[in-house]
Coordinates of C-alpha atoms and ligand atoms in Angstrom, one line a residue:
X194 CA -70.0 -104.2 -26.0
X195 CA -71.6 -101.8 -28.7
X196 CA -75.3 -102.6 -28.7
X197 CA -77.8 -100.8 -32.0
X198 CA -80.3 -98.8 -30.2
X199 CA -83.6 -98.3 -31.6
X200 CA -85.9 -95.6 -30.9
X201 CA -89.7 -95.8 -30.9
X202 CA -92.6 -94.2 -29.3
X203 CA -94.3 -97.4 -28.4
X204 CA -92.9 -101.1 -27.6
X205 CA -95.4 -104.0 -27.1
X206 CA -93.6 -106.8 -25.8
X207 CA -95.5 -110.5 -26.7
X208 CA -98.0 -110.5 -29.6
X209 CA -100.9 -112.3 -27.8
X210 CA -104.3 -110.9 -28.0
X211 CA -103.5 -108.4 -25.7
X212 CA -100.7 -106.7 -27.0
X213 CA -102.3 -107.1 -30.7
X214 CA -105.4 -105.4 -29.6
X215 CA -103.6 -102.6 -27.6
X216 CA -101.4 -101.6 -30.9
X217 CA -104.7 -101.8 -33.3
X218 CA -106.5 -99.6 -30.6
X219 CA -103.5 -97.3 -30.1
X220 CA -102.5 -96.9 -33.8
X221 CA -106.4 -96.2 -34.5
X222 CA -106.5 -93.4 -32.2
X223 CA -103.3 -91.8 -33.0
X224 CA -104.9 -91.3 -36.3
X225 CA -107.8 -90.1 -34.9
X226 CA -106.2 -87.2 -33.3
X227 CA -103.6 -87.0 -36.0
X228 CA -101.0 -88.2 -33.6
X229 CA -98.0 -89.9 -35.6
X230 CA -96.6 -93.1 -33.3
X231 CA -94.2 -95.5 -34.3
X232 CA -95.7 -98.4 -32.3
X233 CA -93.5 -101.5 -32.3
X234 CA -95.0 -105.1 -31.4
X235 CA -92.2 -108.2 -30.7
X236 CA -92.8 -111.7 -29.7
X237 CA -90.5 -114.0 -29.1
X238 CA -92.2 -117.1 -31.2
X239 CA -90.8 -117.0 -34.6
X240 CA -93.8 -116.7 -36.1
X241 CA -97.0 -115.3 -34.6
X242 CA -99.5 -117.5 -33.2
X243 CA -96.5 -120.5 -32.7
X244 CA -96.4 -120.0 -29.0
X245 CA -100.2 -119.1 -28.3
X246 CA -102.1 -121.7 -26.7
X247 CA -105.2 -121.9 -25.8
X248 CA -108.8 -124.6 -25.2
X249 CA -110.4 -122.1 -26.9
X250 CA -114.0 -121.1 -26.3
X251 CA -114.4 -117.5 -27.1
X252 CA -116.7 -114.9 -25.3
X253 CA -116.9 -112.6 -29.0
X254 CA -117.4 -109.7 -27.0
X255 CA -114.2 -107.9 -27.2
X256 CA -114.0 -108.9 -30.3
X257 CA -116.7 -107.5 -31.3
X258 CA -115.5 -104.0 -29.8
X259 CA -112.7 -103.8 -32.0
X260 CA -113.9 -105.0 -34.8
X261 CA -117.7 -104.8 -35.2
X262 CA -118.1 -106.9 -38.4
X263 CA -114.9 -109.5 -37.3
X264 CA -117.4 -112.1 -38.9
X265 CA -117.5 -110.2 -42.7
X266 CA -113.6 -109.5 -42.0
X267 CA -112.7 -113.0 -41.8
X268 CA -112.3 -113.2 -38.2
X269 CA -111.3 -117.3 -37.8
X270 CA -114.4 -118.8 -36.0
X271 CA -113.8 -122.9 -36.2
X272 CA -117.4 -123.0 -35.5
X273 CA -120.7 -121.1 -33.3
X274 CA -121.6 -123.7 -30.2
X275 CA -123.7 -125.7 -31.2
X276 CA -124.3 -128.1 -28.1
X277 CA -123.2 -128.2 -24.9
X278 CA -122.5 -130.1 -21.4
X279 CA -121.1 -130.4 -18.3
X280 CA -120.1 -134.6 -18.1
X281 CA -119.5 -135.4 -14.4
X282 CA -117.2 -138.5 -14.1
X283 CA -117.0 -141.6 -12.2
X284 CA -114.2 -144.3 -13.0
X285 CA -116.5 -145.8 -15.1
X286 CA -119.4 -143.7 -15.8
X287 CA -120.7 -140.2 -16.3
X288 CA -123.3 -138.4 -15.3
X289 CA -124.6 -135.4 -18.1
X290 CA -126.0 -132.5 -17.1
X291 CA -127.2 -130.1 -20.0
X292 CA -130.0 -127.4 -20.5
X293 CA -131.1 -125.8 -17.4
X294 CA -129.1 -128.2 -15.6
X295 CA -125.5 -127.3 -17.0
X296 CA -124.1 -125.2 -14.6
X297 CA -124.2 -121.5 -15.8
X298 CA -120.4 -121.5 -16.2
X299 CA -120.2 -124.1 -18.7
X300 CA -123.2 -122.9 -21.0
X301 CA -121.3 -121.5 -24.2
X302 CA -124.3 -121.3 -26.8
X303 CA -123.7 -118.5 -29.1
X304 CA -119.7 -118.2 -28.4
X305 CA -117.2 -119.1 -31.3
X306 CA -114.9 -121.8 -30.3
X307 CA -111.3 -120.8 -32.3
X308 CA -107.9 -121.6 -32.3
X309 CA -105.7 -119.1 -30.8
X310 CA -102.9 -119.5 -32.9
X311 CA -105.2 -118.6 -36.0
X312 CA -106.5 -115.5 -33.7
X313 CA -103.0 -114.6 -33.4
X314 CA -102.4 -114.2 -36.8
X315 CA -105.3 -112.1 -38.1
X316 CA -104.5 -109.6 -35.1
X317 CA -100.8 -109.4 -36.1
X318 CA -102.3 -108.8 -39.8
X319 CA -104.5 -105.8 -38.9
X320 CA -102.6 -104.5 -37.1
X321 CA -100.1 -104.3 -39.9
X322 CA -102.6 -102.8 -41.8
X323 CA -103.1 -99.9 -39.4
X324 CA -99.3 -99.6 -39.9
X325 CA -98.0 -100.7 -36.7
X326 CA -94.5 -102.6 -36.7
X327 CA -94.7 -106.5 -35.8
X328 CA -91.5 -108.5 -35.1
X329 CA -91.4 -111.9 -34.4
X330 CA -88.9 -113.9 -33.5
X331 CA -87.4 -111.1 -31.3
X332 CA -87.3 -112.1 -27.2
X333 CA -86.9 -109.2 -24.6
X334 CA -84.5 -110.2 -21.9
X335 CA -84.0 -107.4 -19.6
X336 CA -86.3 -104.6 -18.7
X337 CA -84.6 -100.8 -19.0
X338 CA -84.8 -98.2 -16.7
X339 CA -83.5 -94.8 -16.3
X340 CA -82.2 -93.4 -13.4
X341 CA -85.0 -92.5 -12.3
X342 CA -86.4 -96.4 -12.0
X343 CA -88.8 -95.6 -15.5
X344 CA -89.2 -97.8 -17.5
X345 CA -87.7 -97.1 -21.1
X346 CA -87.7 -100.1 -23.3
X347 CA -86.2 -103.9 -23.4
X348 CA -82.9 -105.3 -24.2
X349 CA -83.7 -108.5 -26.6
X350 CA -81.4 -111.3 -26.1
X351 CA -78.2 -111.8 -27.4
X352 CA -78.0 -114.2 -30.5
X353 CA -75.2 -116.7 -30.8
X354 CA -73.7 -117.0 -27.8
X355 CA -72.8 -120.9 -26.9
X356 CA -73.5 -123.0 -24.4
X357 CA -70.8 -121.8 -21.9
X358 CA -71.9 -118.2 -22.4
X359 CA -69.2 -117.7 -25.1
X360 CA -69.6 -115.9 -27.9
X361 CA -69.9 -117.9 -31.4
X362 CA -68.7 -116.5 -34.6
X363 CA -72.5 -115.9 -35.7
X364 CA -72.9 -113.6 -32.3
X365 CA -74.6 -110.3 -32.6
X366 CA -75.5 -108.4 -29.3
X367 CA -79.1 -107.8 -28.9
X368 CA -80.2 -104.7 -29.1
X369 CA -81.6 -101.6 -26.8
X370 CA -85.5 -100.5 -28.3
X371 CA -86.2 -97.7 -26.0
X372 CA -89.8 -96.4 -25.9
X373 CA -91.6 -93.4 -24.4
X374 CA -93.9 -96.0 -23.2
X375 CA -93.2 -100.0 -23.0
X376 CA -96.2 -102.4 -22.9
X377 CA -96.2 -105.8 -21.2
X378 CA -98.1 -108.7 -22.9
X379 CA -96.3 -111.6 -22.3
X380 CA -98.7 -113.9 -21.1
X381 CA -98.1 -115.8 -18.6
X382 CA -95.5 -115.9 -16.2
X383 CA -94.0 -113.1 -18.7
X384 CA -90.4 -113.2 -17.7
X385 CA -90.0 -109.6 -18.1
X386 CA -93.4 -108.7 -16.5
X387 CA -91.9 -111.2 -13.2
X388 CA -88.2 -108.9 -12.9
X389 CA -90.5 -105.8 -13.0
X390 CA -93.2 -107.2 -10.2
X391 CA -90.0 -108.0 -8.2
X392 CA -88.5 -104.5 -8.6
X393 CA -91.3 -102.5 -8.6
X394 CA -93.3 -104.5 -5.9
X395 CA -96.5 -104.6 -8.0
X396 CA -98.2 -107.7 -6.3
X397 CA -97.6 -106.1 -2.4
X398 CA -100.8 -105.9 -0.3
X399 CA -102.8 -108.0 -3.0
X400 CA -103.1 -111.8 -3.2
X401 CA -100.2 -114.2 -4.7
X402 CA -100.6 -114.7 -8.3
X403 CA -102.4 -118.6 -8.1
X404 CA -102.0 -121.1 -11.4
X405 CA -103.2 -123.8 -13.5
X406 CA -101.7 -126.3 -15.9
X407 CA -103.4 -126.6 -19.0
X408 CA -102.3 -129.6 -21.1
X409 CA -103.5 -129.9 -24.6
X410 CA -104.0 -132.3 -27.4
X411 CA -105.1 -131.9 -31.1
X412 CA -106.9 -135.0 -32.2
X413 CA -108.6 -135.7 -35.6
X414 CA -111.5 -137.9 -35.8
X415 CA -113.3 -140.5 -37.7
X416 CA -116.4 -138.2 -37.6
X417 CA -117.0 -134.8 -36.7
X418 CA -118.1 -132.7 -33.4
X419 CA -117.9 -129.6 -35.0
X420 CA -119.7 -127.1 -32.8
X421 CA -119.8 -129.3 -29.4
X422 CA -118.3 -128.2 -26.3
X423 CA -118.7 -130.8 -23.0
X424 CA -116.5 -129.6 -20.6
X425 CA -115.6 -132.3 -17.5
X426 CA -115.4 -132.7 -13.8
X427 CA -114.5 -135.4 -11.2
X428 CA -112.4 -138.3 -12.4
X429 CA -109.5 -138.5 -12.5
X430 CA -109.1 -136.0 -10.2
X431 CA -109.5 -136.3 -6.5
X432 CA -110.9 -133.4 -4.4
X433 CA -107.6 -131.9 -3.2
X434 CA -106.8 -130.7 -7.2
X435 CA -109.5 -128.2 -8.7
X436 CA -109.9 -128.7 -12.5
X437 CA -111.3 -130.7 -15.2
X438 CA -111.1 -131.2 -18.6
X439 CA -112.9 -129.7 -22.2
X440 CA -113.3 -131.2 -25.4
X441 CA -114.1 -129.1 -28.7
X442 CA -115.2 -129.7 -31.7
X443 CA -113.3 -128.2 -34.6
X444 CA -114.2 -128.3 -38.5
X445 CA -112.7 -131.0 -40.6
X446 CA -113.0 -134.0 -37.7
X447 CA -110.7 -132.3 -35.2
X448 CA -110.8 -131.8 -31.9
X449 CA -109.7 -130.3 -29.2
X450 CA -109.4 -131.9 -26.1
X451 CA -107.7 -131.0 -22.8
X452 CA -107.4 -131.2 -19.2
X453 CA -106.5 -128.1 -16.7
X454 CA -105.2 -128.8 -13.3
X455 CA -104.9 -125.9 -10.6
X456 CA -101.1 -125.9 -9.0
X457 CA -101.8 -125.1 -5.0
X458 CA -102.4 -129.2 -4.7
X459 CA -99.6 -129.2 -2.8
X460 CA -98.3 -132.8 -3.9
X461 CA -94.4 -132.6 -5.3
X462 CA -95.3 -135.8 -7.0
X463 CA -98.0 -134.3 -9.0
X464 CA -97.5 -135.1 -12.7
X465 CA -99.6 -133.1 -15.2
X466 CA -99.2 -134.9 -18.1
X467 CA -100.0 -138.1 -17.0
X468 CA -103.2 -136.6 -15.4
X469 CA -104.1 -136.0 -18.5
X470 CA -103.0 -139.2 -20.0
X471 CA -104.9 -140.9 -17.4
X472 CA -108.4 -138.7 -18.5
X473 CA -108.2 -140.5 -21.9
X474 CA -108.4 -143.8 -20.5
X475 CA -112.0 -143.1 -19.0
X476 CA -114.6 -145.1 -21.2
X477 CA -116.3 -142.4 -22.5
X478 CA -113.2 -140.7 -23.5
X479 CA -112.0 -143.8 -24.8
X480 CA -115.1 -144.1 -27.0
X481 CA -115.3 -140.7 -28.2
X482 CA -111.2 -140.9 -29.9
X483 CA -111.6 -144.3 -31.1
X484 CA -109.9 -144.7 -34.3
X485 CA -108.4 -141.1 -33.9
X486 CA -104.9 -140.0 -34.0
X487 CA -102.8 -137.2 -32.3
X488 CA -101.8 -134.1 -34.7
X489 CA -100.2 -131.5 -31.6
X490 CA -99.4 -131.5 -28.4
X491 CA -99.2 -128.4 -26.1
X492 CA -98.8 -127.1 -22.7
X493 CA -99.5 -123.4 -20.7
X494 CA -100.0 -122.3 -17.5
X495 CA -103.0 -120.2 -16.7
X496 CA -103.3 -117.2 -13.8
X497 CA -106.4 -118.3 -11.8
X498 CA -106.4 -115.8 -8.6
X499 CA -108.7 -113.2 -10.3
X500 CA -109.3 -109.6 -9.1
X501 CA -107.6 -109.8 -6.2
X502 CA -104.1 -111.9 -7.7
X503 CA -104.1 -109.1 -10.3
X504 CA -100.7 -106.7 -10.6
X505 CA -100.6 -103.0 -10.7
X506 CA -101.7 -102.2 -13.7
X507 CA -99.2 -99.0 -14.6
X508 CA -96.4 -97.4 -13.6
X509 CA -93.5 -94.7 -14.4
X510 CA -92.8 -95.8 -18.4
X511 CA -95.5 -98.9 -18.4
X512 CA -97.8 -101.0 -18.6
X513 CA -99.3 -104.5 -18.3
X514 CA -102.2 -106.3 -20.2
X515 CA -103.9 -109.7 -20.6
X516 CA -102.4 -112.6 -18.7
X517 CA -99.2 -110.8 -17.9
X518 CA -101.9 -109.2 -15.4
X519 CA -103.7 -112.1 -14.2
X520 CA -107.0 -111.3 -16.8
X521 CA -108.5 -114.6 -16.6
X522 CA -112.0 -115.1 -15.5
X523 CA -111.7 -119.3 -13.5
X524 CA -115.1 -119.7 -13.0
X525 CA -116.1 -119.2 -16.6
X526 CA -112.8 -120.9 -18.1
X527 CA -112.1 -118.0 -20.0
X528 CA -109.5 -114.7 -20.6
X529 CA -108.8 -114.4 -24.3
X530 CA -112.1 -112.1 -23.7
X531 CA -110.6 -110.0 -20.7
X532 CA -106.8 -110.0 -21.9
X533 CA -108.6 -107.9 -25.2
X534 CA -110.3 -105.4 -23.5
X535 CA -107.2 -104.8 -21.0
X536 CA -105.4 -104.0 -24.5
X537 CA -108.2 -101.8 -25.7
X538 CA -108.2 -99.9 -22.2
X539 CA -104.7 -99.6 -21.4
X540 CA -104.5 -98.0 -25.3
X541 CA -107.3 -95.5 -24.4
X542 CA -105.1 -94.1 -21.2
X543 CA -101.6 -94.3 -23.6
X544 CA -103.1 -92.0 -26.0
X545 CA -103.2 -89.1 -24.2
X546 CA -100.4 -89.9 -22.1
X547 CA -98.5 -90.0 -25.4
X548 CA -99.3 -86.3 -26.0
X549 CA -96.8 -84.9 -23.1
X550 CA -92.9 -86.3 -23.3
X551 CA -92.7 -88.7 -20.4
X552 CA -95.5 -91.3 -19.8
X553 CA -95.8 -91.0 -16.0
X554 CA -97.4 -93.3 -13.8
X555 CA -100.3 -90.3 -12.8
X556 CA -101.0 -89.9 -16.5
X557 CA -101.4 -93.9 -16.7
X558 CA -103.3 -94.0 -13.9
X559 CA -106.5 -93.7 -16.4
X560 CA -105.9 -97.4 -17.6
X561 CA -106.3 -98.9 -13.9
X562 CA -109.4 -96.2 -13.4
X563 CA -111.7 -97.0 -17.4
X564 CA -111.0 -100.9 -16.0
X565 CA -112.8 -100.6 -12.8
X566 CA -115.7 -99.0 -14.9
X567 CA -115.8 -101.3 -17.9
X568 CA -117.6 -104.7 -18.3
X569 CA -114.4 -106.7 -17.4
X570 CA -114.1 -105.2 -14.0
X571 CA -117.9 -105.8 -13.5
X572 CA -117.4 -109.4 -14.8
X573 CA -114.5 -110.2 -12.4
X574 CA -115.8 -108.6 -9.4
X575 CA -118.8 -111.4 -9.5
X576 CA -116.2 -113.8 -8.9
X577 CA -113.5 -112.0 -6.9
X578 CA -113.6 -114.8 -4.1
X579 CA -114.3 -117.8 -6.8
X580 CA -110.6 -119.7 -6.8
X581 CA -109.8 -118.9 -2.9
X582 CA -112.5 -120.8 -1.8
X583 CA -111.5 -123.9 -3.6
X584 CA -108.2 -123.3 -1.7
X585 CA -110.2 -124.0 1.7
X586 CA -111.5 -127.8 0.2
X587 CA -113.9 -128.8 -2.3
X588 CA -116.6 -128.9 -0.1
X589 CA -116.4 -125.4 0.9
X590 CA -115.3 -123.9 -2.6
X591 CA -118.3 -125.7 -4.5
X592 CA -120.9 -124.7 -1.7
X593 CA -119.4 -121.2 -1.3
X594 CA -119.3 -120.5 -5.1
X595 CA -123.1 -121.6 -5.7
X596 CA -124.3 -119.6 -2.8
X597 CA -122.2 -116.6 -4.4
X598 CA -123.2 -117.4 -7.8
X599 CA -127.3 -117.5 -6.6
X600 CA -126.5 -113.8 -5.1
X601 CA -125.1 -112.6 -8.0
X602 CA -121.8 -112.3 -6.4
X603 CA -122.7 -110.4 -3.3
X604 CA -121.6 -112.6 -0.8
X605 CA -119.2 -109.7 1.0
X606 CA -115.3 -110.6 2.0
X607 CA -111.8 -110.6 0.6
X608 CA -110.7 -114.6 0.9
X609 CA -107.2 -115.2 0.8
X610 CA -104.9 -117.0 -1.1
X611 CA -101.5 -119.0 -0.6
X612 CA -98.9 -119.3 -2.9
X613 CA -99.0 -122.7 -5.0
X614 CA -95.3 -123.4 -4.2
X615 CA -96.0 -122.6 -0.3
X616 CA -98.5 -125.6 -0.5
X617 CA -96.4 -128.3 -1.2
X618 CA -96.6 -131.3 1.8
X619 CA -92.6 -132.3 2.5
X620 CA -93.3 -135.8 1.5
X621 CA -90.1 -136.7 0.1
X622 CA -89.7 -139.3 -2.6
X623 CA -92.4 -141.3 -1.2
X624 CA -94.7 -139.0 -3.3
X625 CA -93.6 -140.3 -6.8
X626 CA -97.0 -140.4 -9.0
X627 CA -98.5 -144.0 -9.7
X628 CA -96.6 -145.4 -13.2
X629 CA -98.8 -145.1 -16.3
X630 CA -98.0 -147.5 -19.1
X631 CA -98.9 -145.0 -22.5
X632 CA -100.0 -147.5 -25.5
X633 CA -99.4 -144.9 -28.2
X634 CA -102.7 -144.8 -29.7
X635 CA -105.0 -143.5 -27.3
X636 CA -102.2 -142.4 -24.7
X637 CA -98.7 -140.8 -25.2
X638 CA -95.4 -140.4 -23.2
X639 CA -93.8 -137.1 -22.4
X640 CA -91.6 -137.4 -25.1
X641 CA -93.8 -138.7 -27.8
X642 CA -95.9 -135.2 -26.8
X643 CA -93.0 -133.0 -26.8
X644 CA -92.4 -134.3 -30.3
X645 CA -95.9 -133.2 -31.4
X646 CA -95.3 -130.2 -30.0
X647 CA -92.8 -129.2 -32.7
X648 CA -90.7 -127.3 -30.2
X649 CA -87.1 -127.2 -31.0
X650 CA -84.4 -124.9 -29.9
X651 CA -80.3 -124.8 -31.0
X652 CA -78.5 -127.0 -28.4
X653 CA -75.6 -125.1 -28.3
X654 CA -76.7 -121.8 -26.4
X655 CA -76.8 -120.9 -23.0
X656 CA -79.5 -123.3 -20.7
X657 CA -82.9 -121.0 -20.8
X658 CA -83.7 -123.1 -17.2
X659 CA -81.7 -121.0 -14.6
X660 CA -81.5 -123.2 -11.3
X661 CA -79.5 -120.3 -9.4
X662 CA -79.2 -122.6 -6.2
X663 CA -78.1 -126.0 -7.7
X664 CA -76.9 -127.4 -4.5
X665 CA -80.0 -127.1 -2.9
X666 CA -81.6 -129.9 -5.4
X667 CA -79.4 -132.5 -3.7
X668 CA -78.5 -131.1 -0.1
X669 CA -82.5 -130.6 0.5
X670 CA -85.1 -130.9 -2.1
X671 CA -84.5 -134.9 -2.7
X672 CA -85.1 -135.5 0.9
X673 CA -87.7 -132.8 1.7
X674 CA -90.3 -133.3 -2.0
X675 CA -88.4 -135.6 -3.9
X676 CA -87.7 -133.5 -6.5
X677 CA -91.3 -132.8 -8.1
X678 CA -89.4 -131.0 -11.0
X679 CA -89.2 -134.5 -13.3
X680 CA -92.8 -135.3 -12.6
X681 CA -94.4 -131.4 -13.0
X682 CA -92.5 -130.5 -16.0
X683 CA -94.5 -132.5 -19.0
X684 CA -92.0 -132.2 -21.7
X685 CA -89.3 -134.3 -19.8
X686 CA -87.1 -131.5 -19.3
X687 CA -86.1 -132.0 -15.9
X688 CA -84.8 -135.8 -15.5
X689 CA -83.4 -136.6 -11.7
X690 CA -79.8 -138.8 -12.4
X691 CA -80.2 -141.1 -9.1
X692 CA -76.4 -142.9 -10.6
X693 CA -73.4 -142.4 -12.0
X694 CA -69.8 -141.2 -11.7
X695 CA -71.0 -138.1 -10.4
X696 CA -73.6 -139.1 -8.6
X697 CA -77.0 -137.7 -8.0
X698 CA -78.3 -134.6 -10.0
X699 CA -80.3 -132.5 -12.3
X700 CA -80.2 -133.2 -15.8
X701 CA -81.6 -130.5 -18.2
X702 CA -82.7 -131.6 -21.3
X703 CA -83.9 -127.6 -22.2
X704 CA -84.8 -128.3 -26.1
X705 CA -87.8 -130.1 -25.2
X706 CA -89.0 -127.3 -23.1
X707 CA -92.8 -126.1 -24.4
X708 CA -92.3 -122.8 -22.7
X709 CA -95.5 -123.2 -20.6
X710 CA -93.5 -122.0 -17.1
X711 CA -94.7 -124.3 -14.9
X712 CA -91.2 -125.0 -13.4
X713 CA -90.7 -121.1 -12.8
X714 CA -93.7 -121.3 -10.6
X715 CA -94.1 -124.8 -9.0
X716 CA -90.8 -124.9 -8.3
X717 CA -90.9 -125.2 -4.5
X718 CA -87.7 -123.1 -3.6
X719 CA -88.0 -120.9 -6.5
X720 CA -85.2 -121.3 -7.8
X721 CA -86.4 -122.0 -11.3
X722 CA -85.6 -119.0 -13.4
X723 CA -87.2 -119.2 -16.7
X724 CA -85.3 -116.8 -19.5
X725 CA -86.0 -116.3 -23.3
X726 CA -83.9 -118.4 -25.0
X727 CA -82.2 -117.0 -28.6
X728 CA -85.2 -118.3 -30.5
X729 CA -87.2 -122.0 -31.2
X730 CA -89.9 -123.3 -29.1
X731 CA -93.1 -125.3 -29.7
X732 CA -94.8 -124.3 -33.1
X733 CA -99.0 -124.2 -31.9
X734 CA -99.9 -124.1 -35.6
X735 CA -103.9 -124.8 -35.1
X736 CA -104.0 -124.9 -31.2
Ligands
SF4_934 FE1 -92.7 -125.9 -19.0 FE2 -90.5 -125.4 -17.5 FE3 -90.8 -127.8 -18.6 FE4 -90.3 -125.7 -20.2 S1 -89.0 -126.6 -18.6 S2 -91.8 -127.3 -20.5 S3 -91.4 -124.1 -19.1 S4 -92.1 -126.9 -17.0

């Protein structure tokens, strides 16, 4: 098949804040040292900001880096934090605990709360304006190597194929970019980023990569919060899930409001959505979205191991920023920050890597070398330890993390971590998650979400869910977790047929899917492979 083949010096694949701030960094200091590169940025969302998702609370640091006067540029702040609290919940009541006693974590005064998507979009457009080429609505599908192993660009995926595989009359091959250098910033649970970990075995001797569900809703008001942030604990939670929920306040009456559940619970009937659902009920969140109605729906996963969960930063042809990496501080809910500065670093070593023909893994090196002396490094080494205690029980995570918190992050060890798939109890369908009856107003069902979402893809393509062992849903996962696929999933993609002529199975319903790759990592066989579809997905506009 003949394929067009594109030629660049630079490929960024995924236009999150990482990738954005690694072109605008790069493309600056090629003209600096009068360096012409034809740096290329492509995200898969068709346009930018549609697939970025996030609470968000900002740490303007980075920021602030890149651009000194973001504020005089127009930089989209919603609003400066005005207030804030931690609300512990009971059933029925909640304890506040603000001021000196609002755990240091959750003090935000004098951080922009924003919305990512917005974020998204005044990155892509400087770095436009520093003349760097930005794609949407173009997915990589297969990493490229030489023969070597290097790394020299992405295939993107093939357009117009149907659902059997089979070309359509509208197909059109995708096509080869080859770069000198090719930069990951997928996010997370990039699905290139995951082929090249497995290839290049760039998570041996570290921790596994541990995750978090975030689910999300958009709400508007009745009266404004603009400028609050209360973040919560306890209820509904138990003490075998670590997580809790935020609530923002946006400018006109909106707010953000979401829940964040960590994965290594290790119950197959766990249901995310509904957890969430079930937070709303509480009276005080009852109260505070009385006479409010939903405007989006969203869902993401979030890489919460830290330092020690993180992947090789570089090698022959590469490299990886933001989530892709696991840059996401747990303790302090926060990575938009981190993922920034990994662009801005990883830029600083491409530079003069760029100078010589090749970008080899010893002339990267300088990217994994400036992060262990910048402020990020420093930031996550306090809390190196922070999510792996919370793996041994509550108890021992909550006491372990305040000790370590009152020593500044001294206390000395290298905790380990299990994979959230490797936790799962073999409970069998006796695990299926108590029913919750969703009243429309104040609480939604999976599909009433997915439809505030936005996400849509063409029906008629090849299935974006690759379950590369079918037979092992029926011959052992019904019996052994009950198939915790149609309760994890919380856009109702995965639905468990119990009857019929062909009897049990695995029904797909892959349009609905809110491409937040929980099922590529909760999966407890792993046999969930998540692929770029040919385009569509949810559309985050304000999230
Ligand atoms: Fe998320 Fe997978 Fe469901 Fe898509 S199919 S919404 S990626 S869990």
């Amino acid at each position: 098949m003949e394929r067009e083949t594109l030629e660049v010096d630079v490929l960024v694949v995924g236009a999150g804040p990482a990738g954005l701030s690694f072109a605008i960094q790069l493309a600056r200091l090629g003209k600096e040292q009068n360096q012409e590169l034809g740096i290329l940025v492509l995200d898969k969302a068709e346009e930018f900001g549609h697939h970025s998702l996030s609470g968000a609370v900002l740490d303007p640091k980075a920021v602030l880096e890149l651009f000194p006067q973001a504020r005089e540029e127009g930089f989209p702040v919603q609003a400066e934090v005005e207030d804030d609290a931690l609300w512990i919940l009971s059933r029925q009541g909640k304890h506040e605990a603000r001021g000196l006693f609002c755990p240091e974590p959750f003090r935000n005064h004098g951080n922009w709360i924003v919305s990512l998507n917005e974020t998204v979009k005044w990155l892509a457009e400087k770095a436009e304006a520093e003349g760097v080429e930005v794609y949407p609505g173009f997915a990589g599908a297969e990493v490229l190597q030489d023969e070597s192993g290097a790394v020299i660009g992405v295939r993107t995926v093939d357009q117009g194929r149907d659902k059997n595989g089979e070309p359509k009359s509208t197909f059109q091959p995708g096509m080869d970019i080859q770069a000198r250098l090719t930069v990951f910033a997928e996010g997370t649970r990039g699905s290139l980023t995951k082929q090249l970990i497995a290839k290049k075995k760039l998570m041996d001797d570290r921790n596994p990569q541990v995750w978090a569900v975030g689910v999300k809703e958009l709400w508007e008001l009745p009266k404004s919060l603009e400028g609050k942030v209360y973040h919560t604990a306890g209820w509904p939670l138990g003490k075998a899930v670590y997580g809790g929920g935020w609530i923002y306040g946006l400018p006109n009456n909106q707010v953000s409001i979401g829940f964040v559940m960590a994965m290594d619970h290790g119950d197959p009937g766990f249901d995310y959505h509904a957890t969430m659902q079930r937070w709303k009920t509480h009276p005080n969140m009852r109260e505070l979205l009385e006479g409010g109605k939903l405007i989006r729906y969203g869902a993401k996963t979030i890489p919460e191991g830290g330092l020690f969960s993180m992947t090789k930063l570089a090698g022959d042809g590469f490299l990886i920023v933001g989530d892709s990496a696991g840059f996401m501080n747990t303790r302090r809910l926060k990575g938009i920050h981190l993922a920034m500065k990994s662009g801005m670093l990883a830029a600083q070593a491409a530079a003069p890597a760029l100078a010589k023909e090749k970008c080899l893994e010893q002339d990267l090196a300088a990217y994994e070398q400036s992060f262990r002396q910048s402020w990020a490094y420093e930031e996550l080494h306090k809390v190196r330890n922070f999510r792996q205690g919370f793996q041994k029980g509550f108890t021992y995570g909550f006491l372990r993390a305040g000790l370590d918190m009152m020593l500044g992050g001294r206390l000395p060890g290298r905790l380990k971590l299990q994979s959230d798939h490797a936790r799962y109890r073999k409970t069998g369908a006796a695990t299926a998650p108590t029913a919750l009856s969703f009243d429309g107003k104040l609480t939604f069902d999976k599909l009433t979400d997915v439809y505030a979402s936005g996400t849509q893809h063409e029906e008629n393509q090849p299935c974006h869910l690759v379950v590369t062992d079918p037979n092992l849903c029926t011959e052992r996962c019904t019996e052994e977790y009950g198939n915790p696929c149609q309760h994890f999933c919380p856009a109702a993609v995965y639905e468990w047929r119990q009857e019929g002529e062909e009897g049990p199975g695995l029904i797909i319903n892959a349009s609905n899917c809110v491409h937040c790759k929980t099922c590529d990592i909760a999966d407890p066989y792993q046999i969930i492979d998540w692929v770029v579809p040919e385009g569509g997905g949810p559309v985050y506009t304000g999230m």
